[in-house]
PDB file of C-alpha atoms in Angstrom:
ATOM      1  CA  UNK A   1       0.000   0.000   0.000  1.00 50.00           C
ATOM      2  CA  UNK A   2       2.595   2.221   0.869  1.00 47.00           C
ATOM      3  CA  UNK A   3       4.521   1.683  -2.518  1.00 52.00           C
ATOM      4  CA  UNK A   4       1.035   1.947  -4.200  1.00 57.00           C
ATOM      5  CA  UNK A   5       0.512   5.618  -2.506  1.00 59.00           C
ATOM      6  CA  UNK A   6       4.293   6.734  -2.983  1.00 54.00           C
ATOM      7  CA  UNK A   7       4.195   5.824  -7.233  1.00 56.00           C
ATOM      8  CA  UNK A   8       0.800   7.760  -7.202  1.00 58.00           C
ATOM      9  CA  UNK A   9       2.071  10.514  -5.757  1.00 60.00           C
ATOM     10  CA  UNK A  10       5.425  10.352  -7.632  1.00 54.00           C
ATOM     11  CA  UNK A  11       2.458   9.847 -10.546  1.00 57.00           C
ATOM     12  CA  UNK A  12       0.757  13.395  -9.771  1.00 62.00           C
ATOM     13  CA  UNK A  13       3.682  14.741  -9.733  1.00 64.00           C
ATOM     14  CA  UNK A  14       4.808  14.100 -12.871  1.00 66.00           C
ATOM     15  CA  UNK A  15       1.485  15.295 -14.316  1.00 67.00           C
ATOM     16  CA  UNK A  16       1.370  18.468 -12.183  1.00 69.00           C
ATOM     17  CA  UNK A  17       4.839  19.688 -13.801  1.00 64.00           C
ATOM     18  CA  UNK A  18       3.946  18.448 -16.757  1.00 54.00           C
ATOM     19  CA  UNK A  19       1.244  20.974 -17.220  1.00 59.00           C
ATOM     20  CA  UNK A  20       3.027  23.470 -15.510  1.00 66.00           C
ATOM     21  CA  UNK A  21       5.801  23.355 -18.109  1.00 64.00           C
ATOM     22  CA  UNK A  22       3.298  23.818 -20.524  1.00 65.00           C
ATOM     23  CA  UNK A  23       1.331  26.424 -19.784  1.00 68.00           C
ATOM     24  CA  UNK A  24       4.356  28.118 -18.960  1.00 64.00           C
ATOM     25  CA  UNK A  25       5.465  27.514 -22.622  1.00 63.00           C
ATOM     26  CA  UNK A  26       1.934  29.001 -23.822  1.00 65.00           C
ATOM     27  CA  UNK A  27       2.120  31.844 -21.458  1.00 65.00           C
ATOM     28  CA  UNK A  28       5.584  32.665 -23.186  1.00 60.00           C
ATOM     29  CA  UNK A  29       4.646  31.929 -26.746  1.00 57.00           C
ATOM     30  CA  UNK A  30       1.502  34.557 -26.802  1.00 58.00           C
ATOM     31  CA  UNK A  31       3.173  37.405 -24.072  1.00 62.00           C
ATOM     32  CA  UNK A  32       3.765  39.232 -26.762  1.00 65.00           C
ATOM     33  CA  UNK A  33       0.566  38.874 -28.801  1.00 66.00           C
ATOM     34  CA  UNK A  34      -1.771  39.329 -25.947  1.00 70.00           C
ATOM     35  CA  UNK A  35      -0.532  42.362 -24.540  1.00 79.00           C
ATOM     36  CA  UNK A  36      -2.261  45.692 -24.710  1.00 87.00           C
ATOM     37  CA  UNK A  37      -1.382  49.096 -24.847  1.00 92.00           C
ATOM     38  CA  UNK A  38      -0.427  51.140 -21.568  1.00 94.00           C
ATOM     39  CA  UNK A  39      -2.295  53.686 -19.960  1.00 95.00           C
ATOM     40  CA  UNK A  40      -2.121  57.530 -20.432  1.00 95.00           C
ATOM     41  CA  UNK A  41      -0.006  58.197 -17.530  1.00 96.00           C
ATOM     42  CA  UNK A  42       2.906  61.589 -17.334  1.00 96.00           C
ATOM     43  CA  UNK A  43       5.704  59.237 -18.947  1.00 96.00           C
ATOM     44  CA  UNK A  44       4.665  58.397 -22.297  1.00 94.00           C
ATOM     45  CA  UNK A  45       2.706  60.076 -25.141  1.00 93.00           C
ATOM     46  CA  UNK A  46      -1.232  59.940 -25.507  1.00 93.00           C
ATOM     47  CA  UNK A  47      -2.454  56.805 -26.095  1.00 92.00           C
ATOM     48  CA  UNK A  48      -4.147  58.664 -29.527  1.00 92.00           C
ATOM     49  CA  UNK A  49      -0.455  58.888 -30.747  1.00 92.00           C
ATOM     50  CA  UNK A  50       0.648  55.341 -29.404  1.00 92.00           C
ATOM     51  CA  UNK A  51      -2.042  53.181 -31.343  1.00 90.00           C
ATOM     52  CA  UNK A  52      -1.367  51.087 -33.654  1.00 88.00           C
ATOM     53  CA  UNK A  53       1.669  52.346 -34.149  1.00 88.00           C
ATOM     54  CA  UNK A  54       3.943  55.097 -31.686  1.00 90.00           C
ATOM     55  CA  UNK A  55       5.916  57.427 -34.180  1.00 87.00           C
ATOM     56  CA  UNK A  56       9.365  58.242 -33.714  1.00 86.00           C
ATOM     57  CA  UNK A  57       9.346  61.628 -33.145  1.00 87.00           C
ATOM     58  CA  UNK A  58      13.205  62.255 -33.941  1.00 88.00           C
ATOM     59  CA  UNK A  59      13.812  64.220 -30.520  1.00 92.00           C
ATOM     60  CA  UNK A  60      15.472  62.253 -27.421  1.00 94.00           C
ATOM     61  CA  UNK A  61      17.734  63.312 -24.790  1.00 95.00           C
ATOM     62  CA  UNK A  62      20.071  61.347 -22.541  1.00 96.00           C
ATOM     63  CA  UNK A  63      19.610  61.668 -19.044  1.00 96.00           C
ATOM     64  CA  UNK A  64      22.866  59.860 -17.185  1.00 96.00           C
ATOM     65  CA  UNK A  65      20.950  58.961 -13.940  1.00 97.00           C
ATOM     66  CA  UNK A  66      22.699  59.208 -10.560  1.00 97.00           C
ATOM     67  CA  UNK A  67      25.540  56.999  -9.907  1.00 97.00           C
ATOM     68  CA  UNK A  68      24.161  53.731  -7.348  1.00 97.00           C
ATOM     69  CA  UNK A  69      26.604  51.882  -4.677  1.00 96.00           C
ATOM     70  CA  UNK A  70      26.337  48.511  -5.501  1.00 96.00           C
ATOM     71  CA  UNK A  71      26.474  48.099  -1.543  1.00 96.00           C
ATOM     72  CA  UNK A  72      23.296  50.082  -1.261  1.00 96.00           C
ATOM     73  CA  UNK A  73      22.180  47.808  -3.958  1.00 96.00           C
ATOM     74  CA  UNK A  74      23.192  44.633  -2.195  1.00 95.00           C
ATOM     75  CA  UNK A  75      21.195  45.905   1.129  1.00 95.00           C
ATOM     76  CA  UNK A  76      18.328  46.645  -0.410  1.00 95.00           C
ATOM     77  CA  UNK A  77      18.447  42.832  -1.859  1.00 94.00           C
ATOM     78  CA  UNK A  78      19.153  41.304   1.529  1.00 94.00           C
ATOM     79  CA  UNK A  79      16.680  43.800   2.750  1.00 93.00           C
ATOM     80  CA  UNK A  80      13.536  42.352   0.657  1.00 93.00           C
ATOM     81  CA  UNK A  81      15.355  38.786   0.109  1.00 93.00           C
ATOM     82  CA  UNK A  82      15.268  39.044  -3.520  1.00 95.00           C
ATOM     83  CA  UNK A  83      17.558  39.065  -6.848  1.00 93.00           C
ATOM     84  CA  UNK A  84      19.377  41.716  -7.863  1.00 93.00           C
ATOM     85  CA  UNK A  85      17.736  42.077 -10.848  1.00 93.00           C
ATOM     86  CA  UNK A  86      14.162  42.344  -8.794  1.00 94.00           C
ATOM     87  CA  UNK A  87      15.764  45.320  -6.732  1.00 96.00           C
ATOM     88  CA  UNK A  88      16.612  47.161 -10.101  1.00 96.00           C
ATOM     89  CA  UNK A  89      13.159  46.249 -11.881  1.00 95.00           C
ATOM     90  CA  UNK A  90      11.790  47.598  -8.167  1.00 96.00           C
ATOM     91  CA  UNK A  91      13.251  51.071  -8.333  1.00 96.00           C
ATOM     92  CA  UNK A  92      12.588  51.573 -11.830  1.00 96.00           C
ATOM     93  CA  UNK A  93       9.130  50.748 -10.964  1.00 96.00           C
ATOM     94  CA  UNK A  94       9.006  53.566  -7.629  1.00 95.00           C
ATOM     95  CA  UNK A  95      10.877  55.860  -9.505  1.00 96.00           C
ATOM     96  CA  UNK A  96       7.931  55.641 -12.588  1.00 96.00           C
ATOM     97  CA  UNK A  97       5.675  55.961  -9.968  1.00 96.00           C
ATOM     98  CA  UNK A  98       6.798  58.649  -7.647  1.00 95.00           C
ATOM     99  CA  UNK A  99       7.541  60.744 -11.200  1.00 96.00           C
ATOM    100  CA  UNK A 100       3.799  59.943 -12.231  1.00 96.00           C
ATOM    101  CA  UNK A 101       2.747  61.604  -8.712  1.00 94.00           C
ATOM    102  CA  UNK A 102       5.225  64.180  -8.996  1.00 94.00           C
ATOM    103  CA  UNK A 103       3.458  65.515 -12.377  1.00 95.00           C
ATOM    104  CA  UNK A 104       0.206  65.329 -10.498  1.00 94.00           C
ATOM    105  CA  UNK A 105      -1.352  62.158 -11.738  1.00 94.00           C
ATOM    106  CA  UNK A 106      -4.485  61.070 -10.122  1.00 92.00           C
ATOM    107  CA  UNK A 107      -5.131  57.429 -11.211  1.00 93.00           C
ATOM    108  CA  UNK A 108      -2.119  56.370  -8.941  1.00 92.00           C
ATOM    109  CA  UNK A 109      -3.115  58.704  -6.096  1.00 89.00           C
ATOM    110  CA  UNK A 110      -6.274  57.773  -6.271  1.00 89.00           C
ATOM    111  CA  UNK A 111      -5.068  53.933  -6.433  1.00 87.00           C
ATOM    112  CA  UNK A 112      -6.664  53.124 -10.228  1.00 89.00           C
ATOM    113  CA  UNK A 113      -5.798  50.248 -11.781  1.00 90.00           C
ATOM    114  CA  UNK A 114      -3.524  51.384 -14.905  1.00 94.00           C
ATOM    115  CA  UNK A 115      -1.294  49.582 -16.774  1.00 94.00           C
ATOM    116  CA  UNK A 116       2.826  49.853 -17.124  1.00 95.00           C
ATOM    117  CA  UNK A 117       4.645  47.723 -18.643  1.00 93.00           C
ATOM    118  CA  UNK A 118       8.585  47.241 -19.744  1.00 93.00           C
ATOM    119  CA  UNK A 119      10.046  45.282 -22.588  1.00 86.00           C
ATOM    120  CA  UNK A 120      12.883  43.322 -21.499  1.00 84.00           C
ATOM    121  CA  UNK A 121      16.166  43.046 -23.529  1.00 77.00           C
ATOM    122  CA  UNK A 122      17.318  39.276 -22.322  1.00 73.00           C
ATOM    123  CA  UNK A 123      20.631  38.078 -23.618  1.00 69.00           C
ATOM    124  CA  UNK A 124      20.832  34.400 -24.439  1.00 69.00           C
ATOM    125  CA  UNK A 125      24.338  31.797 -24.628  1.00 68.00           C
ATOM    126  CA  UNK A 126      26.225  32.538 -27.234  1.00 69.00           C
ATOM    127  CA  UNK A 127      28.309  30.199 -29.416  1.00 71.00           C
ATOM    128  CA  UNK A 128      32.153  30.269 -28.944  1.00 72.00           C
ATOM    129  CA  UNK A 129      34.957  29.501 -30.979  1.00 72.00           C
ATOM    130  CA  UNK A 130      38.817  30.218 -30.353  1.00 74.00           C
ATOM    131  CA  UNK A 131      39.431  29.856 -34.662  1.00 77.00           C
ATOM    132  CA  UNK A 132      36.489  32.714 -34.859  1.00 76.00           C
ATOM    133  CA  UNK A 133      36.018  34.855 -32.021  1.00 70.00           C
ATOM    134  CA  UNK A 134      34.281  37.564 -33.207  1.00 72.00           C
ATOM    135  CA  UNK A 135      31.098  35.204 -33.467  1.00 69.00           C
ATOM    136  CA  UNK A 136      31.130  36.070 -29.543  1.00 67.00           C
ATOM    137  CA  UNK A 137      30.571  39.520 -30.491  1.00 66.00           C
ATOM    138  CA  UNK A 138      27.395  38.908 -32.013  1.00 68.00           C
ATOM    139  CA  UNK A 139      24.028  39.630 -30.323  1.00 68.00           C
ATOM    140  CA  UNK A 140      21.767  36.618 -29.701  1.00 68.00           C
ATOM    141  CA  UNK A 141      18.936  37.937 -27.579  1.00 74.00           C
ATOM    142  CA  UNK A 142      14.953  37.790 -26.468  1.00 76.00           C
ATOM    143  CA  UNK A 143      12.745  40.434 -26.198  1.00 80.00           C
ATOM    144  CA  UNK A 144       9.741  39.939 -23.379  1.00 82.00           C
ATOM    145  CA  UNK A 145       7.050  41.738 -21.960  1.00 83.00           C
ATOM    146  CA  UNK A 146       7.184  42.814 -17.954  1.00 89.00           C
ATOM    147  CA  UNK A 147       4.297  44.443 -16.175  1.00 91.00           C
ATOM    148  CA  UNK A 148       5.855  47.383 -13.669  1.00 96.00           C
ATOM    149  CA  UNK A 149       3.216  47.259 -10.790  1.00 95.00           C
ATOM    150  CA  UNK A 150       3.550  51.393 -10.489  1.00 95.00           C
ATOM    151  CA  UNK A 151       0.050  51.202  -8.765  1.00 93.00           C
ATOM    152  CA  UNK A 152       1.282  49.832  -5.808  1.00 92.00           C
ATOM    153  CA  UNK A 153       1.747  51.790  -3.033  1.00 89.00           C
ATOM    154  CA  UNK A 154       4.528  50.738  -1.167  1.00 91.00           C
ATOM    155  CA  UNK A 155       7.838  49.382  -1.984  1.00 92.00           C
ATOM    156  CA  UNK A 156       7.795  45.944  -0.031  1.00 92.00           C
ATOM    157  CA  UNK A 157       4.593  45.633  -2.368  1.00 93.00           C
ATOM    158  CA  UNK A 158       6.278  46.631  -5.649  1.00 94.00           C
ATOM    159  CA  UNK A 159       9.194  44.148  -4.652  1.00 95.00           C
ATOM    160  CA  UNK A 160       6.731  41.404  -4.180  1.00 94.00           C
ATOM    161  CA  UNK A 161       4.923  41.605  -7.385  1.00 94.00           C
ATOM    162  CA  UNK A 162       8.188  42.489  -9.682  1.00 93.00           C
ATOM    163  CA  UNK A 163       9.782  39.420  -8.251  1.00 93.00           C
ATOM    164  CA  UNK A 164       6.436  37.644  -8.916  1.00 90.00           C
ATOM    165  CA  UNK A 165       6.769  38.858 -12.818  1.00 87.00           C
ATOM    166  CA  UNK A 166      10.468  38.343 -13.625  1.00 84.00           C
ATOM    167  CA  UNK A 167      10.018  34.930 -12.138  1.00 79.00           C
ATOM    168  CA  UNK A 168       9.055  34.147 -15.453  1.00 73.00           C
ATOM    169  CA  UNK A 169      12.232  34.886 -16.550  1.00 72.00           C
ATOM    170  CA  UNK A 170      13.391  31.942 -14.797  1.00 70.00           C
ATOM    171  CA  UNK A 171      11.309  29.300 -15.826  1.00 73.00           C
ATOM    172  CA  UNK A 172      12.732  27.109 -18.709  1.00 72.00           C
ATOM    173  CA  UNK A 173       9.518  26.700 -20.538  1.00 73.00           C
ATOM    174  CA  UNK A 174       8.411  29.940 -20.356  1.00 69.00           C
ATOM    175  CA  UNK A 175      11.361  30.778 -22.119  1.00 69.00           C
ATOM    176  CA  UNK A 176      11.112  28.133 -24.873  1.00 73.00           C
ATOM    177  CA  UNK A 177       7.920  29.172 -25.221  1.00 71.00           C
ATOM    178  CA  UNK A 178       9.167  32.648 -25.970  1.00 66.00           C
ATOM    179  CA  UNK A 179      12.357  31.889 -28.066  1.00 74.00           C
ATOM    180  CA  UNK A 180      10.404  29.588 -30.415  1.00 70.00           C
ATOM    181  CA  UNK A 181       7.264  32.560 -31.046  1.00 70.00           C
ATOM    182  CA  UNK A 182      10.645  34.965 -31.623  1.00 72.00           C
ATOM    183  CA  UNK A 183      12.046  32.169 -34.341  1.00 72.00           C
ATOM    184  CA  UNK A 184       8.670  31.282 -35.547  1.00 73.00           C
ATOM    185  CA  UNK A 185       7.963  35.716 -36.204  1.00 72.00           C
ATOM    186  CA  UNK A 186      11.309  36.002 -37.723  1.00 74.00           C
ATOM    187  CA  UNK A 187      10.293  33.544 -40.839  1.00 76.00           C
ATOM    188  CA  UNK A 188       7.171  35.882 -41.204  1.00 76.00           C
ATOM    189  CA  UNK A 189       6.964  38.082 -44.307  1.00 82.00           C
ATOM    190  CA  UNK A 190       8.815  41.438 -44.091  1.00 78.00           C
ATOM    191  CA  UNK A 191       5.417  43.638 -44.083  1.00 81.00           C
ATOM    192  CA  UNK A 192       4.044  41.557 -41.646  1.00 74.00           C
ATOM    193  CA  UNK A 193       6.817  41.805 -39.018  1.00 75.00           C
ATOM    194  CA  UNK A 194       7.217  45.181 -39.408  1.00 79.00           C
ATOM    195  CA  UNK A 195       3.500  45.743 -38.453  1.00 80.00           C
ATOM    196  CA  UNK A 196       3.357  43.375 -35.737  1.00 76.00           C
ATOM    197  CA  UNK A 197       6.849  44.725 -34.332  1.00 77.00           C
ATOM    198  CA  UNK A 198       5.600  48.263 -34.018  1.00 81.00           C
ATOM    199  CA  UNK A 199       2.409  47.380 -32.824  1.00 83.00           C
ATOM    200  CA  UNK A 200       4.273  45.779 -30.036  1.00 84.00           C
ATOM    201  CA  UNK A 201       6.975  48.172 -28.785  1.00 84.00           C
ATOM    202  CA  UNK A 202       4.147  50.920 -28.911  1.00 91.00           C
ATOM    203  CA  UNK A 203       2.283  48.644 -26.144  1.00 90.00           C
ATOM    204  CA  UNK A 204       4.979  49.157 -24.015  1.00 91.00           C
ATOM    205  CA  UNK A 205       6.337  52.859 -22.043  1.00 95.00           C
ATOM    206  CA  UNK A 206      10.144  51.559 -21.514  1.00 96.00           C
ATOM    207  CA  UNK A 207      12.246  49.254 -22.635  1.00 94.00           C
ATOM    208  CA  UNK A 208      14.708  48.171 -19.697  1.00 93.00           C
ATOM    209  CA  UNK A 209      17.940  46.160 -19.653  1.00 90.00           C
ATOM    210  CA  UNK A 210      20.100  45.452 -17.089  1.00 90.00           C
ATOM    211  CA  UNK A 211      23.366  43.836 -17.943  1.00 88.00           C
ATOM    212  CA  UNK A 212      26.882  43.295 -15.435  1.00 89.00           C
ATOM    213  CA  UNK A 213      30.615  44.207 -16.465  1.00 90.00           C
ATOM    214  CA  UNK A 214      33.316  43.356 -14.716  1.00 90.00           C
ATOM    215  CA  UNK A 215      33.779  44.241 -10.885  1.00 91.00           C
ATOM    216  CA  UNK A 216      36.941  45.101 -10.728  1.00 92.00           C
ATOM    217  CA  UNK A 217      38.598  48.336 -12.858  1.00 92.00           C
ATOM    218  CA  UNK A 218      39.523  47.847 -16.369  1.00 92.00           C
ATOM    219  CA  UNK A 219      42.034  49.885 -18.352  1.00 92.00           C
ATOM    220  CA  UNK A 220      41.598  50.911 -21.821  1.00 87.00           C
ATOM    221  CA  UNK A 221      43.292  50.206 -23.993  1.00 86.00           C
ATOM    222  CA  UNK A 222      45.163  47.547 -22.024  1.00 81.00           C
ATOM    223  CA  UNK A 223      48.958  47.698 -22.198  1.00 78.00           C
ATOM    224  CA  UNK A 224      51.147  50.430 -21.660  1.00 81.00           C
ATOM    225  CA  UNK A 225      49.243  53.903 -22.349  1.00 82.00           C
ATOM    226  CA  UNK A 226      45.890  52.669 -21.085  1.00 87.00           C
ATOM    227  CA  UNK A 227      44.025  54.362 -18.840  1.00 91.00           C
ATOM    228  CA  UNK A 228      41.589  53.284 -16.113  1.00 91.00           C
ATOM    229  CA  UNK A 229      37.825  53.426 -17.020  1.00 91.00           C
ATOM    230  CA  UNK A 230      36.485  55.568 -14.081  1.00 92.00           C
ATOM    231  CA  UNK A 231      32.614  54.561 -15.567  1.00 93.00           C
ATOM    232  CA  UNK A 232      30.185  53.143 -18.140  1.00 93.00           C
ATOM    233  CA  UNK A 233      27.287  54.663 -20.056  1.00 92.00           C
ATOM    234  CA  UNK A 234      25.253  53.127 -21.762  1.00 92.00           C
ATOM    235  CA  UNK A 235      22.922  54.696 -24.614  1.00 93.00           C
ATOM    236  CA  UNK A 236      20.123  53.271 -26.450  1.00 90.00           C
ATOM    237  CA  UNK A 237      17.472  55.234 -28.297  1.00 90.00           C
ATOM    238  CA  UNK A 238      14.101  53.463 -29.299  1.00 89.00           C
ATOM    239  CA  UNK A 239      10.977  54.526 -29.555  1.00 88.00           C
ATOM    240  CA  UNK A 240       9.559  53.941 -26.442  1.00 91.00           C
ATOM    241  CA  UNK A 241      11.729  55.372 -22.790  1.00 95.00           C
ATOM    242  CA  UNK A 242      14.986  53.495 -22.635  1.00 95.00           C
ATOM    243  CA  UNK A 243      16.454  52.455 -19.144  1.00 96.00           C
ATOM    244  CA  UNK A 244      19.831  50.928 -19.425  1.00 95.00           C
ATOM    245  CA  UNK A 245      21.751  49.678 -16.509  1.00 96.00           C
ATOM    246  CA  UNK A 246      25.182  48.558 -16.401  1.00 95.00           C
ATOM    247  CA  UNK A 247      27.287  47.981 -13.061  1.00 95.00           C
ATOM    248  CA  UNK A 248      30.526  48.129 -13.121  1.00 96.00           C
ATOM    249  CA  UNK A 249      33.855  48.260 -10.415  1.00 95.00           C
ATOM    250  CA  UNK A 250      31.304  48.422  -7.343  1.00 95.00           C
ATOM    251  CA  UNK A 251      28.629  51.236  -8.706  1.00 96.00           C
ATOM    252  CA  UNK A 252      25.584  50.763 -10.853  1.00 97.00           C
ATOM    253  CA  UNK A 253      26.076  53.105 -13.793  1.00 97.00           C
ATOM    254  CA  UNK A 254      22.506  53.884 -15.614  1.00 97.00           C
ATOM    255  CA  UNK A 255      21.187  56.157 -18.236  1.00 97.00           C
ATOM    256  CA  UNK A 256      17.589  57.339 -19.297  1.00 97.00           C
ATOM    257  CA  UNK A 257      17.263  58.006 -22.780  1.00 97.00           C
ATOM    258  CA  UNK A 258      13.375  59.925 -23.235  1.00 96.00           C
ATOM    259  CA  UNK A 259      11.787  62.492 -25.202  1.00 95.00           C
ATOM    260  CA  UNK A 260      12.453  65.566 -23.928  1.00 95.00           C
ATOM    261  CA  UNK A 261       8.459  66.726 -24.710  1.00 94.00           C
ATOM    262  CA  UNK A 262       7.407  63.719 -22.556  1.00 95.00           C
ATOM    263  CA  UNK A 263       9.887  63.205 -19.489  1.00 95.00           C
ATOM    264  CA  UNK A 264      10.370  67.115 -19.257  1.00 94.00           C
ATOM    265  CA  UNK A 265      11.660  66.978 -15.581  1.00 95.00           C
ATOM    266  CA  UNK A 266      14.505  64.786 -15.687  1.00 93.00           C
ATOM    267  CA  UNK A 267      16.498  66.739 -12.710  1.00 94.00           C
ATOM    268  CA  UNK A 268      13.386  65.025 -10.693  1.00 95.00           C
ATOM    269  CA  UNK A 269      13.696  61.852 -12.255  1.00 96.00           C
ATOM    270  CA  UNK A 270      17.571  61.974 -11.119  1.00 96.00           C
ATOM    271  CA  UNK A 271      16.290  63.051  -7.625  1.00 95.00           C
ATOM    272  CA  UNK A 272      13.827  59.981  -7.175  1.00 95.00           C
ATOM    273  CA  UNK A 273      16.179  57.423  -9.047  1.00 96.00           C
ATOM    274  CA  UNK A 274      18.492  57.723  -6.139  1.00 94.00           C
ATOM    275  CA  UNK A 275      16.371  58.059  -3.261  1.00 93.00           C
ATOM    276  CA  UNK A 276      14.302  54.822  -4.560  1.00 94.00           C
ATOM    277  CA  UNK A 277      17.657  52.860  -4.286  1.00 95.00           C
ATOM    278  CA  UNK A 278      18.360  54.175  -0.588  1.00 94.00           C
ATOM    279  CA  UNK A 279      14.792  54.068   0.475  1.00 93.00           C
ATOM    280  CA  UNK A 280      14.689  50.087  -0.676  1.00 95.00           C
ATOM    281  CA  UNK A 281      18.235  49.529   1.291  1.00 94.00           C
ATOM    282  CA  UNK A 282      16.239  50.861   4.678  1.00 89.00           C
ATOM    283  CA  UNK A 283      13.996  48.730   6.251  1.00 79.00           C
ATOM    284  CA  UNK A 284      12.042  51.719   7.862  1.00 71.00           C
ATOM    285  CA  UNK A 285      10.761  53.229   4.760  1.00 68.00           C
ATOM    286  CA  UNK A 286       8.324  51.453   3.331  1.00 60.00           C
ATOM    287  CA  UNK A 287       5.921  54.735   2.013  1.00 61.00           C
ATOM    288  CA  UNK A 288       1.912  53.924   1.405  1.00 55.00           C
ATOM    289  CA  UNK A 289       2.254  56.400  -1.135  1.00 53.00           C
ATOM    290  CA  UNK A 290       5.637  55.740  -2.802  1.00 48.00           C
ATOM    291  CA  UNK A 291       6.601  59.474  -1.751  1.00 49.00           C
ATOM    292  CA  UNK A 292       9.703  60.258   0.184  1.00 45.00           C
ATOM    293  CA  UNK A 293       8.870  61.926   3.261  1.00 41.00           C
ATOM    294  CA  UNK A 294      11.851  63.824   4.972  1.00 39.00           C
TER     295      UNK A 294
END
């Protein structure tokens, strides 16, 4: 009997991740096709101009955000007990939010449900060969879709639920599931892709990658004459916001590439991208409102 109980348990078990793994492979084969378009909120353009298709409107200007300790960093990750990753999804998230209150928004103040979301650039194993190294060079890479929960309130909440979405991130089949739809669009006709690619991105109000260097000081170029890098930028321009963070030799280095007509107060933006970081690192701030109180 006991045998008899532990095989059908060892049974349903089987079945349970069985279906798990695949609905986790649907769930990442159609993220991209069932996603909708954001809502009108103080950091992208009217939704009139965003659908179908968000047009590039040839202005953008690069905000290099605050410097971050990768110490205050680490806190705020021991702090929450969560990834890295989930701390720098988190802050992007508050800072969103508390820039959204900042220009006087009332669906977030008045605890609406809207809807925020991030592409994410994910980079994927790359082939390596020491007769051909520059292969190694190339870019082999997913893009996926990320809510940013900027209606919630208070930062142990937007932890919570941005570890809860990048967890997806971390499941094999979702992943499959997502790199097969990306193989299966890239046979489509031209026109097509083009249509369904800009229909897409304009969904979304920033694209956001987050990527590690090395954590120790490089010199450039190495040998005799080099000097040390003393920092990293980097800069992206798409259509939609672009959030790029790279940490490097101890600090998180990040940038915020906008349209000037849309983010117009990026001196605040630099003001709350810090304090987000530091706020998450204390346990004693934990904000119903996502506002910094002195």
């Amino acid at each position: 009997r006991r045998d008899s109980s532990a095989h059908r348990g060892f049974f349903a078990n089987c079945c349970c991740g069985f279906f798990r793994g695949v609905r986790n492979f649907m769930r990442g084969f159609f993220v991209m096709l069932a996603t909708s378009y954001d809502s009108d909120l103080p950091v992208n353009a009217p939704l009139t101009q965003r659908r179908p298709r968000l047009k590039f409107s040839g202005k953008r200007r690069l905000t290099r955000l605050p410097t971050v300790p990768l110490s205050t960093v680490k806190r705020a990750r021991e702090n929450h007990e969560v990834t890295l990753n989930d701390i720098v999804m988190a802050a992007v998230t508050g800072a969103i939010r508390r820039y959204c209150v900042h220009k006087g928004d009332t669906q977030l103040t008045e605890g609406r449900p809207v809807e925020c979301k991030s592409m994410l650039m994910l980079a994927l194993p790359r082939e390596c060969d020491i007769s051909n190294p520059t292969i190694a060079l190339q870019n082999k890479m997913l893009f996926s879709s990320v809510r940013l929960p900027v209606q919630e309130g208070t930062r142990a909440g937007r932890v919570k639920k941005m570890a809860e979405a990048c967890s997806d991130l971390k499941s094999m089949a979702y992943m499959m599931g997502l790199k097969f739809f990306t193989n299966l669009a890239s046979m489509s006709p031209r026109a097509f892709l083009n249509k369904a690619t800009g229909e897409s991105w304009s969904k979304h109000s920033f694209l956001i990658t987050n990527v590690p260097s090395t954590t120790g000081p490089m010199t450039w170029p190495k040998g005799e004459g080099g000097e040390q890098l003393q920092g990293i930028t980097m800069v992206i321009a798409n259509v939609m916001n672009q959030v790029s963070v790279i940490s490097y030799n101890g600090e998180l280095y990040s940038s915020l590439v906008s349209d000037p007509d849309v983010i117009d107060e990026e001196a605040e933006f630099c003001k709350i991208w810090l304090s987000e970081f530091e706020a998450l690192a204390d346990p004693m701030k934990n904000d119903t409102d996502g506002v910094v109180r002195p």
